[in-house]
Tab-separated table of C-alpha atoms and ligand atoms in Angstrom:
chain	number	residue	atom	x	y	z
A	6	UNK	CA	-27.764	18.147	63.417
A	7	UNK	CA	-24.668	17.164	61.269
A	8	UNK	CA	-24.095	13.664	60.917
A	9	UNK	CA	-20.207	12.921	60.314
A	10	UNK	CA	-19.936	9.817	57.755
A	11	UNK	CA	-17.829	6.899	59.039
A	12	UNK	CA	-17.762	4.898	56.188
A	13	UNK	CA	-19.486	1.604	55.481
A	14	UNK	CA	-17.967	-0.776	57.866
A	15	UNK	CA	-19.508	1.157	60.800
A	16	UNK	CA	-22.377	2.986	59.453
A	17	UNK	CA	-23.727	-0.350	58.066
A	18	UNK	CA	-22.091	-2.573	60.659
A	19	UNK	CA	-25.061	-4.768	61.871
A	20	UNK	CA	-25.925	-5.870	57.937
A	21	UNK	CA	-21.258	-6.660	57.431
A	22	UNK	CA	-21.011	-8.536	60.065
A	23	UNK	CA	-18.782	-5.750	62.244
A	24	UNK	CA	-18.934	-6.323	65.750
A	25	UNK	CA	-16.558	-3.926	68.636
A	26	UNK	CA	-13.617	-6.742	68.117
A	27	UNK	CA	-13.725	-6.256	64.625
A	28	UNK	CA	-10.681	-4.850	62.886
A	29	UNK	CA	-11.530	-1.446	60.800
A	30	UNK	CA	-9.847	-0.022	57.940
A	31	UNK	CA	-11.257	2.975	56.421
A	32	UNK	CA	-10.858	5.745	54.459
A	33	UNK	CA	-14.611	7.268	55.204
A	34	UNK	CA	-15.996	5.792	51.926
A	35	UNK	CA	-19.786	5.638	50.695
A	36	UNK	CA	-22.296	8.221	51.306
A	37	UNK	CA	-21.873	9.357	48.515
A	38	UNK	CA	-24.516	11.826	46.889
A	39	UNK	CA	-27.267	10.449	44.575
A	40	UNK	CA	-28.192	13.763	42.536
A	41	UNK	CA	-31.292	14.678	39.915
A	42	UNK	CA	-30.657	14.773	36.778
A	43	UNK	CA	-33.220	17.339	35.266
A	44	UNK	CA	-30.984	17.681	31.558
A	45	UNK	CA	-31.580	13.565	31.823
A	46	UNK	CA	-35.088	13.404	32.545
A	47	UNK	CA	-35.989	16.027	29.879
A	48	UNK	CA	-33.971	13.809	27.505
A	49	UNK	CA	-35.825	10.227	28.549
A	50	UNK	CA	-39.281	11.883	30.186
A	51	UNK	CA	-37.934	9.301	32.527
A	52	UNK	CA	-37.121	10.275	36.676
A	53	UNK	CA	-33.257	10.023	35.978
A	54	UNK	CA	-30.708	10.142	39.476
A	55	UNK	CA	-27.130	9.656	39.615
A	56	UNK	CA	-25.163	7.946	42.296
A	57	UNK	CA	-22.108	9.986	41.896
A	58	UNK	CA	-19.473	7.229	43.169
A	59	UNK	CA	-16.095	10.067	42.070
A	60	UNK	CA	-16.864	11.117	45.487
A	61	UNK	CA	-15.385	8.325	47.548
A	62	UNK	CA	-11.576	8.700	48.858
A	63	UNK	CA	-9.749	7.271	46.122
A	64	UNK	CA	-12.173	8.905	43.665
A	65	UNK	CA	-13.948	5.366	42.515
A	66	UNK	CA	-16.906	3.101	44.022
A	67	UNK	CA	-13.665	0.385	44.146
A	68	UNK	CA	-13.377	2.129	47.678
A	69	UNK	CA	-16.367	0.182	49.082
A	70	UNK	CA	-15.230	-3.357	48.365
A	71	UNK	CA	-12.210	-1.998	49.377
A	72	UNK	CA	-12.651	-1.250	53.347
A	73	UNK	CA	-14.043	-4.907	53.951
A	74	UNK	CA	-11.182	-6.697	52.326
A	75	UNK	CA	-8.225	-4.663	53.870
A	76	UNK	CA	-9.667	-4.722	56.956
A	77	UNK	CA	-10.489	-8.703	56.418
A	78	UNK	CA	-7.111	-9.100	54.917
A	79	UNK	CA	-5.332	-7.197	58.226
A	80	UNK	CA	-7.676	-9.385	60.381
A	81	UNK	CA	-6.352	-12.511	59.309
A	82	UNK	CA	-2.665	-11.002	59.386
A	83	UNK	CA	-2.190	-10.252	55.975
A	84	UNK	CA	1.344	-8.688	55.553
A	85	UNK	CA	0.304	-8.264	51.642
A	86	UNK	CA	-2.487	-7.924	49.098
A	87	UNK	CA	-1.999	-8.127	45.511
A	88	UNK	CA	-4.477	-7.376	43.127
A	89	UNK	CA	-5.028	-6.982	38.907
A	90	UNK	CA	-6.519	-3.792	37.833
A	91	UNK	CA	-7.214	-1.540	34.897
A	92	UNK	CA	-6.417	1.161	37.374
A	93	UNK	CA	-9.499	2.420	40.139
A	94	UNK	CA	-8.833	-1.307	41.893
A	95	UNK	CA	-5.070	-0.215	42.413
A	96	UNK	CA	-5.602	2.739	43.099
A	97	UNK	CA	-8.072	1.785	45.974
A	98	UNK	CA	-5.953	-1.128	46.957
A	99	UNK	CA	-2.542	1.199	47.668
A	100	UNK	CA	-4.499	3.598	49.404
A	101	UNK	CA	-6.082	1.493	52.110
A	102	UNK	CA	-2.929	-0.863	52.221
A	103	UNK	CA	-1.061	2.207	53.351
A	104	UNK	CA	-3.251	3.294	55.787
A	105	UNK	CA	-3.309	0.097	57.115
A	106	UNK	CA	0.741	-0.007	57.405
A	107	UNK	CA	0.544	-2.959	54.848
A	108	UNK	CA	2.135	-3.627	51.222
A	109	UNK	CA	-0.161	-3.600	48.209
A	110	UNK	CA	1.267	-5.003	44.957
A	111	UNK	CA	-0.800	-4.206	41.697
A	112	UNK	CA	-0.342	-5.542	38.351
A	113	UNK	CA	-1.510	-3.373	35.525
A	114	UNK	CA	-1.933	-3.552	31.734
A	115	UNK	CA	1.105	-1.635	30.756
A	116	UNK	CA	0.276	1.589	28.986
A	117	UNK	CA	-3.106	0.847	29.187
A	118	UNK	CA	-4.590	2.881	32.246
A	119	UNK	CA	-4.566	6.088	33.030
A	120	UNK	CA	-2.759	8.678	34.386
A	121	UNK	CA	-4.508	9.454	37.192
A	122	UNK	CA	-4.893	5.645	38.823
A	123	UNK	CA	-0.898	5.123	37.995
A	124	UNK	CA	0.041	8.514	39.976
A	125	UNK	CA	-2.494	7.032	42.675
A	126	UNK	CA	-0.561	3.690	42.497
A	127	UNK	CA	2.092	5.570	43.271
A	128	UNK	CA	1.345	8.031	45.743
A	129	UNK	CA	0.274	5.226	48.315
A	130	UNK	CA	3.452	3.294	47.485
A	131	UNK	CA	2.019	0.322	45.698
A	132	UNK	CA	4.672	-2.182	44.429
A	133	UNK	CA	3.372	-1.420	40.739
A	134	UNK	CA	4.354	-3.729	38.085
A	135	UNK	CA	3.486	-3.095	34.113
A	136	UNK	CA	2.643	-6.426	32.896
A	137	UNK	CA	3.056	-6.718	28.741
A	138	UNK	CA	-0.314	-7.781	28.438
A	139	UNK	CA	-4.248	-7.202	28.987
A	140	UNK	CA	-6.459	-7.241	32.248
A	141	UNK	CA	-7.011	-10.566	32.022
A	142	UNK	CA	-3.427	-11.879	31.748
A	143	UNK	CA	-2.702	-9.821	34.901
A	144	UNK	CA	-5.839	-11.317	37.109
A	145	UNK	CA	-4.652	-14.738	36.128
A	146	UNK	CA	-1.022	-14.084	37.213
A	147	UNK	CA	-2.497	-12.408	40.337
A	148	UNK	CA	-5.010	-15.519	41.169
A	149	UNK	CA	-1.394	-17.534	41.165
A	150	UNK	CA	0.059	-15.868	42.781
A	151	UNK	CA	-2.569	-15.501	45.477
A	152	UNK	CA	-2.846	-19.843	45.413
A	153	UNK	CA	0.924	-20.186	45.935
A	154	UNK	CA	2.371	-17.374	47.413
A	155	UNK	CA	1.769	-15.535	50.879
A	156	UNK	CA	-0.243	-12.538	49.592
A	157	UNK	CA	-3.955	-11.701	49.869
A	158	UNK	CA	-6.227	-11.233	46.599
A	159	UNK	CA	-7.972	-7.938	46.713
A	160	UNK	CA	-9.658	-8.329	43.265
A	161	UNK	CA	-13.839	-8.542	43.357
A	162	UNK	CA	-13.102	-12.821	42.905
A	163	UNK	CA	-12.991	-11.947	46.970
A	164	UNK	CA	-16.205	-12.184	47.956
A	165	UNK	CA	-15.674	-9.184	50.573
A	166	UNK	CA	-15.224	-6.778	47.701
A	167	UNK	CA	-19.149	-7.523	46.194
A	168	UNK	CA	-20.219	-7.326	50.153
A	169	UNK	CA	-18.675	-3.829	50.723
A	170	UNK	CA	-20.091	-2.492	47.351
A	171	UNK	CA	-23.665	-3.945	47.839
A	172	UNK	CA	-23.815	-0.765	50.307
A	173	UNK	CA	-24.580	1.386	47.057
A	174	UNK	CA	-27.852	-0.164	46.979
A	175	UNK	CA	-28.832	0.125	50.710
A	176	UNK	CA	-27.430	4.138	49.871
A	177	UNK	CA	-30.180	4.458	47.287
A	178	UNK	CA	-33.300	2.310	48.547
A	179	UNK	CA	-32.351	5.493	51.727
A	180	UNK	CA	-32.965	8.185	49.604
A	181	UNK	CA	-35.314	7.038	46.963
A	182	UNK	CA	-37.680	5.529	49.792
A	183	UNK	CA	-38.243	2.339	47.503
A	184	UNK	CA	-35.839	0.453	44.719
A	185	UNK	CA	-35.744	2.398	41.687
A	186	UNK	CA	-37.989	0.521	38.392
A	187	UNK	CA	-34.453	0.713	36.238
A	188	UNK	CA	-30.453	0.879	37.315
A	189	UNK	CA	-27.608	1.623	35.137
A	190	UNK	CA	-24.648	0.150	35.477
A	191	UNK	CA	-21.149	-0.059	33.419
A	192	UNK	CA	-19.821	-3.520	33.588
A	193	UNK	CA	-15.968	-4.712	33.577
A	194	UNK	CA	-15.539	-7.622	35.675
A	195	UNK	CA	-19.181	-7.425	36.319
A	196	UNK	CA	-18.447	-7.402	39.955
A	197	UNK	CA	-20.384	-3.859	40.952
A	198	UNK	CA	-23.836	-5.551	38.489
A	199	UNK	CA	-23.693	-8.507	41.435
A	200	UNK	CA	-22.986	-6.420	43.996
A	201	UNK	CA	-25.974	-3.708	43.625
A	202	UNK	CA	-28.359	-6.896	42.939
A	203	UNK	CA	-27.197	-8.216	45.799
A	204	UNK	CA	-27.952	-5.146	47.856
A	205	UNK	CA	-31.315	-4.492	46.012
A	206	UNK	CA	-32.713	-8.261	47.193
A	207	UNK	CA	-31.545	-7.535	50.590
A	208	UNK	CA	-33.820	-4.512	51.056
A	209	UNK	CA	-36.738	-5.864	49.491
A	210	UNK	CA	-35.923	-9.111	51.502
A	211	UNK	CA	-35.875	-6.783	54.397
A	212	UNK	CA	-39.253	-4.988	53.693
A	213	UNK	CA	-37.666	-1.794	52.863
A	214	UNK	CA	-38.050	-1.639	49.459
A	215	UNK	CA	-40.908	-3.104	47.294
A	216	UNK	CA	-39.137	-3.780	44.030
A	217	UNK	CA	-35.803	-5.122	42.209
A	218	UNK	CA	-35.214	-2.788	39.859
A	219	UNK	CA	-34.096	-3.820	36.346
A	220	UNK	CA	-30.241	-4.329	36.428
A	221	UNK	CA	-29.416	-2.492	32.900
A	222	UNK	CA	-25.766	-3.079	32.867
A	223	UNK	CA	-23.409	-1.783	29.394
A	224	UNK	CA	-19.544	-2.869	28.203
A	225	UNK	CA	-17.880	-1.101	25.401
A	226	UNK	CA	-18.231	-1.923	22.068
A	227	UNK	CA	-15.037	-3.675	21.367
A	228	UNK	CA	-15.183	-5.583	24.846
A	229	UNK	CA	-18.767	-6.885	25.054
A	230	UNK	CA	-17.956	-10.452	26.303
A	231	UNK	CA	-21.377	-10.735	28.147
A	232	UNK	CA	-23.310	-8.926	25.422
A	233	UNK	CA	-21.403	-11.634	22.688
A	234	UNK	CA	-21.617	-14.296	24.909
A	235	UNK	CA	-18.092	-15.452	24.560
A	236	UNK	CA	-14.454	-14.045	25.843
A	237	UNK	CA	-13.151	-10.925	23.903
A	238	UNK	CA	-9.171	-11.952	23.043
A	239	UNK	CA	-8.115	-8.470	22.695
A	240	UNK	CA	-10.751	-6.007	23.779
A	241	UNK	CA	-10.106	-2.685	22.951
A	242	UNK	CA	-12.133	0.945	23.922
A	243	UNK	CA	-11.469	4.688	25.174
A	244	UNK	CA	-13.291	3.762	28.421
A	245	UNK	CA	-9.781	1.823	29.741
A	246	UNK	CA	-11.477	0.946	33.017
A	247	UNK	CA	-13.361	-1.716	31.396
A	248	UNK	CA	-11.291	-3.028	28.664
A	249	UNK	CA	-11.891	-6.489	30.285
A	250	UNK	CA	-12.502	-9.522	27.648
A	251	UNK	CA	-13.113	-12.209	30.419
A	252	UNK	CA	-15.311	-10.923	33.330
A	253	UNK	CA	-14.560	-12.548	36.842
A	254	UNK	CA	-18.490	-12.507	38.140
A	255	UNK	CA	-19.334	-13.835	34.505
A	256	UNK	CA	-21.860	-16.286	36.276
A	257	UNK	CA	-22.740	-14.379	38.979
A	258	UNK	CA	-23.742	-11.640	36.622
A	259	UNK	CA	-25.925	-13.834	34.323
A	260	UNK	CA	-27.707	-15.386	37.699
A	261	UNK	CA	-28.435	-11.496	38.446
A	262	UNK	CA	-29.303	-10.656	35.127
A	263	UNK	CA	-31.992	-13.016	35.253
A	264	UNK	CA	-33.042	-12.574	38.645
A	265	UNK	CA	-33.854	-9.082	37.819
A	266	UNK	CA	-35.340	-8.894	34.346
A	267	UNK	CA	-32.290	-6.653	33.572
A	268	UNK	CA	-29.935	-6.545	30.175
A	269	UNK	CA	-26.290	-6.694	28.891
A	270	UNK	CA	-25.537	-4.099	26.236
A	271	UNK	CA	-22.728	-2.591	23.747
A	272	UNK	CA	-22.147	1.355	23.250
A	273	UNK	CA	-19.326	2.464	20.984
A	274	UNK	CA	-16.636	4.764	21.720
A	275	UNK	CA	-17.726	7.942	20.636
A	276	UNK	CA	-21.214	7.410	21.872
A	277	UNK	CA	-19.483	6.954	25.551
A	278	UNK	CA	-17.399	10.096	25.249
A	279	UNK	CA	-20.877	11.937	23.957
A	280	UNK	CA	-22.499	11.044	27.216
A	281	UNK	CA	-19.198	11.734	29.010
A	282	UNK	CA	-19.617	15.407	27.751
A	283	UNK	CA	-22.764	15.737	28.031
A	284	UNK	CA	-23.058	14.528	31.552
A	285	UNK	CA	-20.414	17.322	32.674
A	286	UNK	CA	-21.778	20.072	30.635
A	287	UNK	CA	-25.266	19.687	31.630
A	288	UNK	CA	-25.475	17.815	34.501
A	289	UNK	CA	-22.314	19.381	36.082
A	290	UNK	CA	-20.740	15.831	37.044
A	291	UNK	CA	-17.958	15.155	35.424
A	292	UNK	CA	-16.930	11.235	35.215
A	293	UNK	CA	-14.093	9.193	33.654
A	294	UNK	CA	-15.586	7.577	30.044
A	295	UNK	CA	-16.641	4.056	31.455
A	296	UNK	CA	-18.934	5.757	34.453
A	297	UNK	CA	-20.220	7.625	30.945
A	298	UNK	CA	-21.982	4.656	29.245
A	299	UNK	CA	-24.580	4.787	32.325
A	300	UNK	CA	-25.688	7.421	30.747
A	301	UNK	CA	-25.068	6.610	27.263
A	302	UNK	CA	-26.562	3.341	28.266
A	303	UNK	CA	-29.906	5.110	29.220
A	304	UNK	CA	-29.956	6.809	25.959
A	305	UNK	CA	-30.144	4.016	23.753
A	306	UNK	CA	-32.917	1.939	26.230
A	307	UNK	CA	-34.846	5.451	25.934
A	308	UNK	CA	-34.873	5.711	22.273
A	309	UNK	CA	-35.525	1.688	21.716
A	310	UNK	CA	-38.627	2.884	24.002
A	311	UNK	CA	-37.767	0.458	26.738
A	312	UNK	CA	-38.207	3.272	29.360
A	313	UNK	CA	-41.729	4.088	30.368
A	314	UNK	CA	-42.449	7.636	30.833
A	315	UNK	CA	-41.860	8.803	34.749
A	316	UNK	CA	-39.951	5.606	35.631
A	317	UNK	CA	-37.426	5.997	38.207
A	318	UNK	CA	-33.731	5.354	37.143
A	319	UNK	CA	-30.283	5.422	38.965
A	320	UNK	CA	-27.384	5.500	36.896
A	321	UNK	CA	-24.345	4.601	38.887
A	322	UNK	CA	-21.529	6.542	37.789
A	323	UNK	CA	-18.246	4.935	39.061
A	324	UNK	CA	-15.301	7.042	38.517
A	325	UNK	CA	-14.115	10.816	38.692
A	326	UNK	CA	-13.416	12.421	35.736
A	327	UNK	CA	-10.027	13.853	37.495
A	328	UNK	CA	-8.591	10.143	36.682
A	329	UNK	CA	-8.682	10.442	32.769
A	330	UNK	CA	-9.155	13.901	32.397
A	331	UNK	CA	-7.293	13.920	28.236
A	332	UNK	CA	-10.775	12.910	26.697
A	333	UNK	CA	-12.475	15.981	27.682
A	334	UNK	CA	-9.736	18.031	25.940
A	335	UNK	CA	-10.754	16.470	22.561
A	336	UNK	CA	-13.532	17.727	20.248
A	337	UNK	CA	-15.876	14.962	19.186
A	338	UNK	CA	-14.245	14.874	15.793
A	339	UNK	CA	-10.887	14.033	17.110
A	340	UNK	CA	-9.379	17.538	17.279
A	341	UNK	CA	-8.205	18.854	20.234
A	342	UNK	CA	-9.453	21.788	22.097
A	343	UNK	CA	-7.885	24.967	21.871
A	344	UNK	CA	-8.627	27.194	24.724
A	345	UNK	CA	-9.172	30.925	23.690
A	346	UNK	CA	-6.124	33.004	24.712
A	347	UNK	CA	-5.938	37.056	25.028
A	348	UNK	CA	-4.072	39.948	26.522
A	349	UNK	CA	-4.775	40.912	29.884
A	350	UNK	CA	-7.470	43.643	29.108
A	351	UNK	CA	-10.939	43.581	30.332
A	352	UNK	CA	-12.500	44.931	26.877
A	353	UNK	CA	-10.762	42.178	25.710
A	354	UNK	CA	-12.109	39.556	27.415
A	355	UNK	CA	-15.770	41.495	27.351
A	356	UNK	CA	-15.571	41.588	23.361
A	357	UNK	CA	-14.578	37.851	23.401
A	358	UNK	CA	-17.535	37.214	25.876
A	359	UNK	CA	-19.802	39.086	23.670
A	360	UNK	CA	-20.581	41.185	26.097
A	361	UNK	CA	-21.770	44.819	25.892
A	362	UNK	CA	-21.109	47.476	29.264
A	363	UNK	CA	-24.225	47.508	31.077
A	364	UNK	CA	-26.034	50.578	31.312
A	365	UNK	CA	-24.684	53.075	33.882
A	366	UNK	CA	-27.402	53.418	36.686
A	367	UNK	CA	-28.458	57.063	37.589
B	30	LIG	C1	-14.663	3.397	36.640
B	30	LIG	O1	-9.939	-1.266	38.527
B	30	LIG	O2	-11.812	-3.713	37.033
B	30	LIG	O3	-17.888	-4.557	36.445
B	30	LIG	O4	-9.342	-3.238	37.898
B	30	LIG	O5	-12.901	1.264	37.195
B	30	LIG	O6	-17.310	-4.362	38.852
B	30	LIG	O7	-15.526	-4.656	37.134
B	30	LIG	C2	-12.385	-1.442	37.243
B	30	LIG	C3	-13.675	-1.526	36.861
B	30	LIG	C4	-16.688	0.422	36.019
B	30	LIG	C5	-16.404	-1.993	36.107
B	30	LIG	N1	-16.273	1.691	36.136
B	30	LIG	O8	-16.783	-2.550	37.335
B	30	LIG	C6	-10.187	-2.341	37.979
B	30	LIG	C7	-11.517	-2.588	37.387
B	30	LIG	C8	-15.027	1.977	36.534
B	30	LIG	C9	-14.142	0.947	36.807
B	30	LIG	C10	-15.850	-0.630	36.274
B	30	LIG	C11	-14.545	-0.394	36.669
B	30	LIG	P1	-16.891	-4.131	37.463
């Protein structure tokens, strides 16, 4: 029989604390598919699976944090949330503030997200304000504003943001029957690393799963503050969803780090837009470039032999590649693609194709 997803707050309602009183806000998020990835496991001879996390509502995994703190925020009789974001967070944050009836105001990096997550912005009316600065500078003002003004912070600093994603985890230990031995993770804020730690130590806690896996989480080259071990002044990468130079969960994610045996590491720009294409041409999932270093991410672990034959590993994949869809239009030497363009003829086509006519049948 069909079961008909009701997103996290009420399909994992005994483990968030939801009781019949409590206030709901959702947009059907999570349950989203975890899918083999054969042209990754011939790569790696490792068991790869991706969580595919383009398939919640607002086309990012923000949507699971998202659900708890709206509905938290409305709750407590939040008129507004604010929130910083390098787009999927205000995105998510104007969608479920409009369903709710409430305001959302978002503060992005001007010029510096993309297309897709500023239409979103302002689709679900978000008061959207380009600040002349970075990520950072706009969670700072945001965390101000938050301490002296009468608006709710939405950004993963809320702890019901880690507590709605931690879901991903419970998602996978469901499928997989058991923890996987590795997860791959991209990091910004390194609020989603926490959050699927989090969720991993509940199930073993809980006797459903037998293992932590390895928490392998990756941040772009040029805005690697975890991997350098200090704050990045002026990160800069392709992957614009995690050009973040002073993570939030910066302790949280070292305490996880450790907890789990897992790793911080750097992938440059064209190595992220190499797994970006190759993830959509052979995999058929097509992601924005930061979900891409999971994949580019497993890779480089793989060739620095770090991955044992027939070990299981998740790669969470975070955003749709509908967001940021310009990279996939460029040739990995910079050009851009030229689509091949004919008359209307069918031979024409067929000769382009390379295809002979088949055989007439008798
Ligand atoms: C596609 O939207 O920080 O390490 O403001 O959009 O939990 O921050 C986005 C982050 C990975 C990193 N992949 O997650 C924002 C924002 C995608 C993202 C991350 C983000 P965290």
């Amino acid at each position: 029989m069909a079961h008909l997803w009701r997103g996290v707050l009420r399909e994992y309602a005994d483990r968030l604390g939801v009781t019949e009183a409590s206030t709901v806000v959702t947009l059907g998020e999570g349950g989203t598919p975890l899918l083999p990835a054969p042209a990754l496991s011939q790569r790696t001879g490792a068991d790869v699976w991706v969580k595919f996390e383009g398939m919640n509502p607002t086309g990012s995994f923000k949507d699971r944090g998202m659900t708890v703190a709206l509905s938290r925020a409305v709750e407590h009789g939040a008129k507004a949330v604010i929130c910083a974001s390098t787009g999927n967070t205000s995105a998510s944050a104007a969608a479920y503030a409009a369903h709710a009836g409430i305001t959302a105001a978002v503060l992005v990096p001007e010029g510096k997200i993309a297309m897709g997550k500023l239409s979103q912005a302002v689709a679900h009316n978000g008061r959207l304000i380009q600040i002349r600065g970075n990520f950072d500078d706009c969670l700072e003002i945001a965390r101000e504003l938050a301490d002296h003004y009468p608006v709710h912070l939405v950004n993963s600093v809320n702890p019901d943001r880690i507590e709605g994603q931690k879901t991903a985890a419970y998602e996978v230990v469901e499928v997989l029957g058991d923890a996987p031995d590795f997860h791959f993770i991209p990091v910004g804020n390194a609020g989603n690393y926490t959050a699927y730690s989090r969720g991993y130590r509940e199930e073993v806690a809980r006797g459903v799963a037998t293992r932590v896996p390895r928490m392998f989480g990756f941040q772009a080259e040029g805005s690697a503050p975890l991997v350098r071990g200090e704050v990045v002044k002026n990160p800069e990468t392709v992957a614009s969803a995690i050009r973040i130079g002073n993570p939030a969960s910066w302790e949280l994610a070292l305490e996880a780090r450790d907890a789990t045996d897992g790793w911080f590491g750097a992938i440059d720009d064209a190595r992220i837009l190499a797994a970006q294409k190759l993830l959509s041409g052979e995999v058929g999932i097509f992601v924005e470039p930061a979900s891409a270093i999971s994949v580019a991410g497993l890779l480089d672990r793989a060739e620095a032999g770090i991955i044992p034959a027939g070990a299981k590993v998740v790669l969470t994949v975070t955003g749709h590649g509908l967001k940021d869809p310009q990279w996939a239009l460029r040739n990995a030497d910079g050009s851009d693609v030229t689509p091949t363009v004919v008359d209307a003829e069918t031979s024409e086509v067929a000769s382009v194709l390379g295809l002979a006519p088949a055989e007439a049948t008798a």
